[in-house]
Coordinates of C-alpha atoms in Angstrom, one line a residue:
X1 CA 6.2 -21.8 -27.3
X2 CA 5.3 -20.5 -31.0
X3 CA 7.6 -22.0 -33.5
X4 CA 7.4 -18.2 -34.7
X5 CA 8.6 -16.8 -31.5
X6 CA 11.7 -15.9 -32.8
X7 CA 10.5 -14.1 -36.0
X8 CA 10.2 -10.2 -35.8
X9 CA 7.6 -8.5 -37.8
X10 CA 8.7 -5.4 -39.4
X11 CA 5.3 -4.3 -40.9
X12 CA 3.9 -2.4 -38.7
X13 CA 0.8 -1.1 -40.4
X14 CA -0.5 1.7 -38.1
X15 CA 0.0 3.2 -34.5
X16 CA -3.2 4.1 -33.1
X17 CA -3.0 5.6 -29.4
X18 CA -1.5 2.7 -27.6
X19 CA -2.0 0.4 -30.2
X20 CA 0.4 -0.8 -32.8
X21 CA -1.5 -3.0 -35.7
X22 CA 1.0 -5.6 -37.3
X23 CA 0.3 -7.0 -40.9
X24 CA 1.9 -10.3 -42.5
X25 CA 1.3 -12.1 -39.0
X26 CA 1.7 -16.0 -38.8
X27 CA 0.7 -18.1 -36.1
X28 CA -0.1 -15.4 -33.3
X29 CA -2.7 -15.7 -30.7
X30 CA -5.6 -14.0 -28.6
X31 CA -3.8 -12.4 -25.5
X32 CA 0.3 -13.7 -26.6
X33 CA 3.0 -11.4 -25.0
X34 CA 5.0 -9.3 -27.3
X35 CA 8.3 -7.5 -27.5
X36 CA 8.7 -4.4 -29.5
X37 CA 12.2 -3.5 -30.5
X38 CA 12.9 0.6 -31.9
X39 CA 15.4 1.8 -33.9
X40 CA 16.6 3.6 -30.6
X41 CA 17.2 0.5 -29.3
X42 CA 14.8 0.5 -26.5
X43 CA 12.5 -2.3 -26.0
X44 CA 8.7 -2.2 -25.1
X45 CA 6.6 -5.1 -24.7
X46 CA 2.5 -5.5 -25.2
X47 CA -0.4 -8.2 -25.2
X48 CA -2.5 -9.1 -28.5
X49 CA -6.0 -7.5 -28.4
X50 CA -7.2 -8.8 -31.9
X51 CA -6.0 -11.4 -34.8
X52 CA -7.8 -10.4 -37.9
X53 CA -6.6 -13.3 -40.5
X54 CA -3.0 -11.7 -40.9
X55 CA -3.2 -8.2 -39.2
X56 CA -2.5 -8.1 -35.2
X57 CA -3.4 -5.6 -33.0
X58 CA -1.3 -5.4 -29.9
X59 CA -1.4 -3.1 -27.5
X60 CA 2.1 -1.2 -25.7
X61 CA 2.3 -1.1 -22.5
X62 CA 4.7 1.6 -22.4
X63 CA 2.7 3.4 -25.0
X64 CA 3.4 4.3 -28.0
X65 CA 5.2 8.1 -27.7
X66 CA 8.6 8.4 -30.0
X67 CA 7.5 4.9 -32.2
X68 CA 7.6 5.2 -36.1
X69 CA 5.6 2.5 -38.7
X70 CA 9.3 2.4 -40.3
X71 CA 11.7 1.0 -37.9
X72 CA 9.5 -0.9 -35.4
X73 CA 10.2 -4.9 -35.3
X74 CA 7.6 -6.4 -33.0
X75 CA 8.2 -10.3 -32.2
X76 CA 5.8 -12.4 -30.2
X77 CA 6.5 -15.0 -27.4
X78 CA 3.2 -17.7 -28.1
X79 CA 2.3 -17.7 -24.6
X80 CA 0.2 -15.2 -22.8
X81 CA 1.9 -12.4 -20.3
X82 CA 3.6 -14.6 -17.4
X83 CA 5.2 -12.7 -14.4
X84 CA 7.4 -14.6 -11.3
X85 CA 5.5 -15.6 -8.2
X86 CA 6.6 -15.9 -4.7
X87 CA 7.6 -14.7 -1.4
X88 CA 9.6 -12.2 -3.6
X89 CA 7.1 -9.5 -3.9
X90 CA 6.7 -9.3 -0.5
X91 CA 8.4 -5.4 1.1
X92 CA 8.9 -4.4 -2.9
X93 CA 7.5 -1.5 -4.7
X94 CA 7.2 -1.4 -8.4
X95 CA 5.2 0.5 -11.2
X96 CA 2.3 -0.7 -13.0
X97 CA 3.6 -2.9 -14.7
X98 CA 5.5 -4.7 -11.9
X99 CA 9.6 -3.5 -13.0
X100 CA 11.0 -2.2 -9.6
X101 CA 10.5 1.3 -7.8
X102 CA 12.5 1.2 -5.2
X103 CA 15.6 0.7 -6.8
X104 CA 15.8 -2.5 -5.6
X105 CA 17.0 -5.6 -8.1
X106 CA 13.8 -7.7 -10.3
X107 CA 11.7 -9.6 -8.4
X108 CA 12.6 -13.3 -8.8
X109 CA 10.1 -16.3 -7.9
X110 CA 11.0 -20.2 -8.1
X111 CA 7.9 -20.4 -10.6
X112 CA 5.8 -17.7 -13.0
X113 CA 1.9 -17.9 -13.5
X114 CA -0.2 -16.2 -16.2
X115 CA -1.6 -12.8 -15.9
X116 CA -4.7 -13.6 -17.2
X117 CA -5.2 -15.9 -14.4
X118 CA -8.0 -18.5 -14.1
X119 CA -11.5 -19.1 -12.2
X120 CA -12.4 -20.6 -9.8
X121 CA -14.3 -23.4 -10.3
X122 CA -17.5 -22.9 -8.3
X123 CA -18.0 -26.7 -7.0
X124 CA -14.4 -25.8 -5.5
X125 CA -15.0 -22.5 -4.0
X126 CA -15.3 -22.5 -0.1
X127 CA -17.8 -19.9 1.6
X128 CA -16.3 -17.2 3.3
X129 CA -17.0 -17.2 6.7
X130 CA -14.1 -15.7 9.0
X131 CA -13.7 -11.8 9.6
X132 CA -10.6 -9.1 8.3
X133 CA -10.3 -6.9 10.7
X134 CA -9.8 -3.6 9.7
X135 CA -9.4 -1.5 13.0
X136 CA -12.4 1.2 11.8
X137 CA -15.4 0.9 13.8
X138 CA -17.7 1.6 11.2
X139 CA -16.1 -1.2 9.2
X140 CA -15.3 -3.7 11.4
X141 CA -19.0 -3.5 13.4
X142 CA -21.5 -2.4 10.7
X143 CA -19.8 -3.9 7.3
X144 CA -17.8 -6.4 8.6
X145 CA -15.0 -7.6 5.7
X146 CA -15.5 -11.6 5.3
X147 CA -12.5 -13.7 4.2
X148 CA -13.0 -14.3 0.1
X149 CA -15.4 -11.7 -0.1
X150 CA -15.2 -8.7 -2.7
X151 CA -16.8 -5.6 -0.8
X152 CA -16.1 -1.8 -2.7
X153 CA -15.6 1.3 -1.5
X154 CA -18.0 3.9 -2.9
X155 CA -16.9 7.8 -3.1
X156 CA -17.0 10.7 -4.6
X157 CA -14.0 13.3 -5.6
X158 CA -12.9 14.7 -2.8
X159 CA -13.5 12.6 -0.4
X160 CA -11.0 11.1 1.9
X161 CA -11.2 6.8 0.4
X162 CA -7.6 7.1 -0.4
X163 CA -6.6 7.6 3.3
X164 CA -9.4 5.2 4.1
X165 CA -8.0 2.2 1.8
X166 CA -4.9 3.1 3.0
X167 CA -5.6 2.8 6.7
X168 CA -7.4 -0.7 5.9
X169 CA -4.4 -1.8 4.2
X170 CA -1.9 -0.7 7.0
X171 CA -4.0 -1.8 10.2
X172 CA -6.0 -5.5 8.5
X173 CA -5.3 -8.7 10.5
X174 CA -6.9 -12.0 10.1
X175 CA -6.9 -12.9 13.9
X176 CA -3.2 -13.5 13.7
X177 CA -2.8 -16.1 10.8
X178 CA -0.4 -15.6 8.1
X179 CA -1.7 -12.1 6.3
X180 CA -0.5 -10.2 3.2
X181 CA -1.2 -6.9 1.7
X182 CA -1.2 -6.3 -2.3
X183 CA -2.2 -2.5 -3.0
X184 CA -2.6 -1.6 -6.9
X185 CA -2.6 1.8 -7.2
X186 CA -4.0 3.2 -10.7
X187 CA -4.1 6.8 -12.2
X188 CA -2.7 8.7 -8.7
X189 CA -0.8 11.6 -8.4
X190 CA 2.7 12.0 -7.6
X191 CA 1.5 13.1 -4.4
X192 CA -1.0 10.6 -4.1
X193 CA 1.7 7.9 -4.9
X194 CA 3.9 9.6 -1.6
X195 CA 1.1 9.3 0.4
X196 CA 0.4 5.8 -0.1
X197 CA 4.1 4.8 0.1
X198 CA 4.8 6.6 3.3
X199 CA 1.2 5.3 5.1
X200 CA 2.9 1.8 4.1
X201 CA 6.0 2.3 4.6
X202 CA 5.8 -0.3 8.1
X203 CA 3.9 -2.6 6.6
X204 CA 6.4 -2.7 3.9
X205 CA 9.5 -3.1 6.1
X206 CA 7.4 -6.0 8.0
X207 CA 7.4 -8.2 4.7
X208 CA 3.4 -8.2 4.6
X209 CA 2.7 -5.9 1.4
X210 CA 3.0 -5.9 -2.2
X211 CA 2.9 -2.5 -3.5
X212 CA 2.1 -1.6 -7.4
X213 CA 1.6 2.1 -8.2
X214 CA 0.6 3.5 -11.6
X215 CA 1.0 7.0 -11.9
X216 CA -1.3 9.3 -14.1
X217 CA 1.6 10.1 -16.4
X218 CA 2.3 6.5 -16.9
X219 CA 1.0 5.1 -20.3
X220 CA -2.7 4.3 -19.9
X221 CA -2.3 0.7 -20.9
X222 CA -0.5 0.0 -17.9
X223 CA -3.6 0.6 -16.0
X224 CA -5.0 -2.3 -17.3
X225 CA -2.4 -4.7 -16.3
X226 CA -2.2 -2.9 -12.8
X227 CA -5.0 -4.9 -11.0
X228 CA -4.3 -8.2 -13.2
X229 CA -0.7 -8.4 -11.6
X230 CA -1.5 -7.5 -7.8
X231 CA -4.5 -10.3 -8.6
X232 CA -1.4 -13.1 -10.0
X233 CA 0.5 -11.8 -6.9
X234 CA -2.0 -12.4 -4.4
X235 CA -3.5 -15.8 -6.2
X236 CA -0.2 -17.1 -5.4
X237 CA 0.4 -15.8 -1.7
X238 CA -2.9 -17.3 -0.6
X239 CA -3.5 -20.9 -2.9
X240 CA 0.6 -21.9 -2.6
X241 CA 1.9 -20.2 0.2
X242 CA -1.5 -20.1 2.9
X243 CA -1.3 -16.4 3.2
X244 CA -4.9 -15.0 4.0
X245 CA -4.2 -11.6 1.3
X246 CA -6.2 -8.7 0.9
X247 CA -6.3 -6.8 -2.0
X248 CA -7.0 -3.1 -2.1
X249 CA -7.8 -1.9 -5.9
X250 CA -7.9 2.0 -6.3
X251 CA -9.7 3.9 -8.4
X252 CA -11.4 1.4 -10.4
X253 CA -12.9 4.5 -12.3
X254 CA -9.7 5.3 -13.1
X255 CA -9.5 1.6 -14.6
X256 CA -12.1 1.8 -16.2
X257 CA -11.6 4.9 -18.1
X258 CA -8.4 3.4 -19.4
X259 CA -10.7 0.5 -21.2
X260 CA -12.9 3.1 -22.6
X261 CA -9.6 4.7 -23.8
X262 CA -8.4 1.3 -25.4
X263 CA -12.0 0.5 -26.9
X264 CA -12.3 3.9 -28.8
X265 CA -9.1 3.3 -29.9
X266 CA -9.8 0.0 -31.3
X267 CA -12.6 1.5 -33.1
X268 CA -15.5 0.0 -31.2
X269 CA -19.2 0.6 -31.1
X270 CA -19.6 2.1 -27.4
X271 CA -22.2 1.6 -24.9
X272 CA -23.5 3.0 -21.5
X273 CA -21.1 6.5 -21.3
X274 CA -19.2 5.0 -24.2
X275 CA -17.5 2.7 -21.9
X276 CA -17.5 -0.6 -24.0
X277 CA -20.4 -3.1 -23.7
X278 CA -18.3 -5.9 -22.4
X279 CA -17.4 -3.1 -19.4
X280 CA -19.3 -5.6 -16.5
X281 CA -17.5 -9.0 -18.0
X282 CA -14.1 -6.9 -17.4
X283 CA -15.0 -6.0 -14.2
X284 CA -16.1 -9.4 -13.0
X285 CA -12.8 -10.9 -14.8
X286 CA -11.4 -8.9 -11.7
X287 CA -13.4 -9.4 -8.6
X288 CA -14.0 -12.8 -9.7
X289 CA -10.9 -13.9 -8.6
X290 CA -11.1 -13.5 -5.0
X291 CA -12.2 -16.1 -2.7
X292 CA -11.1 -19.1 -0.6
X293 CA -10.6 -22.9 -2.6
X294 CA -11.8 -26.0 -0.8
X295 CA -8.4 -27.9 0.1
X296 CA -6.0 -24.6 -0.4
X297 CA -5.0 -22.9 2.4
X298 CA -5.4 -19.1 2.5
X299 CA -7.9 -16.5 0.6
X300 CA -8.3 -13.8 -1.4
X301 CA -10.6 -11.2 -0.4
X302 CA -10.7 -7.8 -2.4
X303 CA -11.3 -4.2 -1.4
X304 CA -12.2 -1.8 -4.8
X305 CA -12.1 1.6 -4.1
X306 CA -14.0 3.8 -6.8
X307 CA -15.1 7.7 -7.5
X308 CA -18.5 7.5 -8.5
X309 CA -18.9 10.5 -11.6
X310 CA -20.7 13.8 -10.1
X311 CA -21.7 11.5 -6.7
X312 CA -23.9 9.3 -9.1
X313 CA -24.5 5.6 -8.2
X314 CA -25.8 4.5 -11.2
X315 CA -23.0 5.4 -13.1
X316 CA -21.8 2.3 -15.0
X317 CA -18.7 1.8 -13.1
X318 CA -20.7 1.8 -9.7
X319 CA -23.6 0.0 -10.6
X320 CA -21.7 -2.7 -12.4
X321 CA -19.4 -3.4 -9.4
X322 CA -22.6 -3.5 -7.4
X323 CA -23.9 -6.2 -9.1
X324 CA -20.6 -8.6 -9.5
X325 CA -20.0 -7.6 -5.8
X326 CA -21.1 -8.6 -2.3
X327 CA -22.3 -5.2 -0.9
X328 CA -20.6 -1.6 -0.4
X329 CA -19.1 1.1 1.5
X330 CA -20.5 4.3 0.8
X331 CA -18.7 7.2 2.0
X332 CA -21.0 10.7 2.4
X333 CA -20.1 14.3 1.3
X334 CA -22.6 15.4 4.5
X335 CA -20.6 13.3 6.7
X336 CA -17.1 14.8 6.2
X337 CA -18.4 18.7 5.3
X338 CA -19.4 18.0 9.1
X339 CA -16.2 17.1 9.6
X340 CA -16.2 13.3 10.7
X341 CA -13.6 10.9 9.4
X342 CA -14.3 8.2 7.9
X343 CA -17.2 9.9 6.4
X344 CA -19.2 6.1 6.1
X345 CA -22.9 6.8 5.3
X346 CA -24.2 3.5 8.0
X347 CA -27.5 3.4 6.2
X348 CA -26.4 3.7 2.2
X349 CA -23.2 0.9 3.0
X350 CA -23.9 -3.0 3.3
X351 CA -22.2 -6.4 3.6
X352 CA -24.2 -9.1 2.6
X353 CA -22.1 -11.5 3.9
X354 CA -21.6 -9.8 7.0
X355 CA -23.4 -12.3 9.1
X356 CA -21.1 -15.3 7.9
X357 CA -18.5 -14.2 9.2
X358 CA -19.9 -12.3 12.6
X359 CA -21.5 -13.7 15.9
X360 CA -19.9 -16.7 18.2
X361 CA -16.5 -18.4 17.8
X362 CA -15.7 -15.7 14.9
X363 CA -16.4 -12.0 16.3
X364 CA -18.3 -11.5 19.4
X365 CA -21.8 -12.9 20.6
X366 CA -23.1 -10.0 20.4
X367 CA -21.9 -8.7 17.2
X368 CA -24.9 -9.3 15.4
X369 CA -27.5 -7.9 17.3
X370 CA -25.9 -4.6 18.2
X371 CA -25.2 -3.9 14.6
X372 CA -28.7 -4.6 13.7
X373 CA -30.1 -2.5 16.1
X374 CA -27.3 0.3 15.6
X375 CA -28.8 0.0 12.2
X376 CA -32.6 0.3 13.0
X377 CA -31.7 3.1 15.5
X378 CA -30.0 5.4 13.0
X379 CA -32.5 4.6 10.6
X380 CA -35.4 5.9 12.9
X381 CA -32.8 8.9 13.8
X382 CA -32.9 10.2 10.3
X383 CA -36.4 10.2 9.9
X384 CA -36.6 12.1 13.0
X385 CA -34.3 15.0 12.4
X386 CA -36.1 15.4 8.8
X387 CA -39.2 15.9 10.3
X388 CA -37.5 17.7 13.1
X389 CA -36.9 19.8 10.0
X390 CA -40.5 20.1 9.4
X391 CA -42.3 21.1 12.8
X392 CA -39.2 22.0 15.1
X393 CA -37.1 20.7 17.6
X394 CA -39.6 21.6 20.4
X395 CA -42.8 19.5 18.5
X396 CA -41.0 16.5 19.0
X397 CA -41.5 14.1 21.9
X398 CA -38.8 12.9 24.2
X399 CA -38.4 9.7 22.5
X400 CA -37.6 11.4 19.3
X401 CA -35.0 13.9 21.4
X402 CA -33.1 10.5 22.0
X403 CA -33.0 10.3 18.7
X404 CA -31.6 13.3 17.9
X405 CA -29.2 12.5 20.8
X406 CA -28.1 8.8 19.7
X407 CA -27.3 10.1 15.8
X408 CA -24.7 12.7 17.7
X409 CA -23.6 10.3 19.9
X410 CA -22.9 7.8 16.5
X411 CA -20.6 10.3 15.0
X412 CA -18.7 11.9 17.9
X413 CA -18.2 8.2 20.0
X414 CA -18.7 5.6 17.1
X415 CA -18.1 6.8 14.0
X416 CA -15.3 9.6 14.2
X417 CA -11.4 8.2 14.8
X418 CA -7.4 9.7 13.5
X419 CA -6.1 8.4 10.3
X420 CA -4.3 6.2 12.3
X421 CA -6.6 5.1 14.6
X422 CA -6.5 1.1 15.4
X423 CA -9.6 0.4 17.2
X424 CA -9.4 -3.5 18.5
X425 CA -13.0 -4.7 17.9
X426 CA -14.4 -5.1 21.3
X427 CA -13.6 -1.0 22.1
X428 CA -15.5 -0.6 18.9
X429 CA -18.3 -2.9 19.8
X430 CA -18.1 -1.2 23.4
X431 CA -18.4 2.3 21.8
X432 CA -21.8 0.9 19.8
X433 CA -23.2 -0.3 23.1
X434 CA -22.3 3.4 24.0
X435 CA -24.6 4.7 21.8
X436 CA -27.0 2.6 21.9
X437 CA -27.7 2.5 25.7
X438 CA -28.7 6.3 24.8
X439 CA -32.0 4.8 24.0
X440 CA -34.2 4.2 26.0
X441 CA -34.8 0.5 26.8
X442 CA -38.1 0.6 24.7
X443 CA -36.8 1.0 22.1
X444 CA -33.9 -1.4 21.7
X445 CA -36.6 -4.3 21.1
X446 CA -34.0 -6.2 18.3
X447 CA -31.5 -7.2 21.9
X448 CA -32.0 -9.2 24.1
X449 CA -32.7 -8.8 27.3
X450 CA -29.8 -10.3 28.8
X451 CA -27.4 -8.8 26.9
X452 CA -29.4 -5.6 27.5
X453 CA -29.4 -6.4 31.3
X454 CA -25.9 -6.7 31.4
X455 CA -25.0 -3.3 29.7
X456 CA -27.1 -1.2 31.6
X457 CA -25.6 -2.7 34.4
X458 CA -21.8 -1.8 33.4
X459 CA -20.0 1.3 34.8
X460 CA -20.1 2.4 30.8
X461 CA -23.5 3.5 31.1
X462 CA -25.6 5.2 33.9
X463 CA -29.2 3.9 34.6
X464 CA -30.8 6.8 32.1
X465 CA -29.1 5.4 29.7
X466 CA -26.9 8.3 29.0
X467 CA -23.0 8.0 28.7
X468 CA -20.4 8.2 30.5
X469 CA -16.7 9.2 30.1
X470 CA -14.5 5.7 30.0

């Protein structure tokens, strides 16, 4: 603790968006919690950005709305922001900053961590290599979600990812082992917020989910402590307590435009979209801190859900998180105008560590192959229908008609399921086989033929090849 913990500065030099800049500072560090007291009597706390010799910029979580230079005493703590940890959090709903929601009392721990957290030190970090079951086919079979891994959601305005992350964060299982939910919510709507609560809601009364939701009319500051708390939160759960804990972070855009917010604010030069240059060392600070320790029970594994500006990919926010992370899911605008849910584009989505955690002993034998060959098959589909496009339907031969065939098939038996729908993953690998066995045996070349034997031998699938009702 600071020896000038208990000292309140009254100087308060400037207010600056959410900024307040202290002068005649002693003794204050990088990152040190802060309370701020107003003449009102209400109390607002912040986190030092700067330390300039004596001048102190700290930004206020609450923001800065109704504060005055002449009045405001502003005292700092000498430690970084610390929050409770434990059991606790588990079944609770708070804001943004993690004070209560639900009207329920502040959530007590029997020991506190930092925000900022720490990394993991790489000689200490275990590969993933078990599944999280999600209960969407087109997650569970094609990008399947490894324990420790960091895998975003890609989408577009519009598009339904927040009833996608949502149904992820309701239906997830780890094989029954101990399993925890934290969902950080930043920038929704009112609505958006009642629509995440209510999807939750039994997951909630179950004790398995930690649930932090910043609003859009929240101070914008708060936004950046969102996804730092559900990450303390979930560190905890998993290293200390040997909960495997997934962490579903939406919409990282929305994060991001916060920091822009922050660094114009502080007066810095901008980059890329004027987001701030240090923009991918942010982000990584995030992701980063997912994964599985070597000796620690339990694991992190984070889900990102981001908007991607006017559908573009190389936005900064995109292509930065494609580059910390370990693949994507990229939901399509085609896909859902044709009115398929989840609108998951199979050939723009990947999970490189995908084959880690699939196959023998962790998902099914013959998890691997199908996916490939799913994979190869819709990628000779496409190039069918555009050239289908090109000469006509009638031009092409009756191995391209298949084609044609097995892409429909995808959607309608595959790809398409409710909101709600929990699909256990062998119906989901039995619906690929499905489609697949559309083919003719030709051209599934990436099987083998045992496997293939075996299919076209099951009441699923006529001899053609063509399916049949379950």
């Amino acid at each position: 603790m600071s020896a000038f913990a208990d000292v309140e500065y009254t100087g308060a030099r400037e207010l600056r968006g959410p900024l307040v800049v202290v002068e005649g500072v002693r003794g204050v560090g990088w990152d040190e919690f802060a309370t701020i007291a107003l003449d009102s009597g209400e109390r607002r706390h912040g986190l030092v950005l700067e330390v300039d010799r004596d001048l102190a910029v700290v930004q206020v979580l609450q923001g800065t709305a109704g504060m005055h230079r002449t009045g405001t005493r502003v005292s700092f703590s000498g430690t970084p922001l610390r929050i409770p940890v434990g059991t606790g959090w588990l079944g609770r709903v708070c804001n943004g900053r993690g004070d209560p929601a639900d009207g329920g009392p502040p959530v007590l721990g029997g020991t506190d961590a930092a925000v900022g957290g720490a990394p993991i030190n790489p000689v200490r970090r275990e590969p993933p290599n078990e599944p999280v079951l999600t209960g969407v086919s087109a997650v569970d079979v094609l990008t399947t979600l490894v324990r420790g891994q960091k895998l975003p959601l890609f989408s577009v305005a519009g598009l339904p990812h927040l009833e996608l992350a949502v149904q992820i964060a309701a239906q997830a299982t780890c094989g029954g082992e101990a399993f925890a939910v934290v969902f950080a919510g930043m920038g929704l709507t009112h609505a958006d917020a009642a629509f995440v609560r209510a999807g939750l809601a039994e997951r909630s009364a179950a004790r398995e989910l930690v649930l932090l939701l910043n609003t859009a009319d929240d101070p914008v500051i708060e936004r950046l402590l969102t996804p730092r708390l559900a990450l303390t939160i979930a560190e905890h759960l998993a290293f200390t307590e040997g909960r495997h804990v997934l962490v579903v972070m939406t919409d990282m855009t929305a994060y991001s435009e916060a920091l822009r917010e922050v660094s114009a604010a502080r007066g810095e030069i901008p980059a890329r979209r004027a987001y701030p240059g240090y923009l991918y060392s942010d982000l990584a600070s995030l992701y980063e801190r997912c994964g599985r320790i070597r000796g620690r029970p339990g694991s992190v594994t984070v889900l990102p859900v981001l908007t991607m500006p006017a559908g573009d990919i190389t936005h900064p926010v995109p292509d930065l998180t494609g580059y910390i992370t370990e693949g994507q899911i990229v939901l399509s605008a085609e896909v859902y105008a044709a009115g398929t849910y989840p609108p998951v584009d199979p050939l723009a989505s990947l999970s490189r560590l995908m084959r880690k955690g699939a196959g023998a002993g962790r998902t099914r034998a013959d998890h691997p192959d199908v996916a490939a060959q799913l994979i190869a098959a819709l990628a000779r589909s496409r190039q069918v229908r555009e050239l289908a496009d090109l000469i006509g339907r009638p031009a092409l031969s009756p191995t391209d008609l298949r084609h044609l065939d097995l892409e429909d098939a995808f959607r309608q038996r595959f790809l398409a399921q409710s909101t709600d729908g929990n699909r256990s993953l062998d119906e989901s690998l039995d619906r690929a086989w499905e489609v697949l066995l559309t083919l003719p045996r030709s051209q599934l070349g990436m099987i083998p033929a045992d496997l293939l034997d075996a299919h076209q031998a099951s009441p699923r699938a006529d001899m053609g090849g063509r399916e049949t009702a379950p």
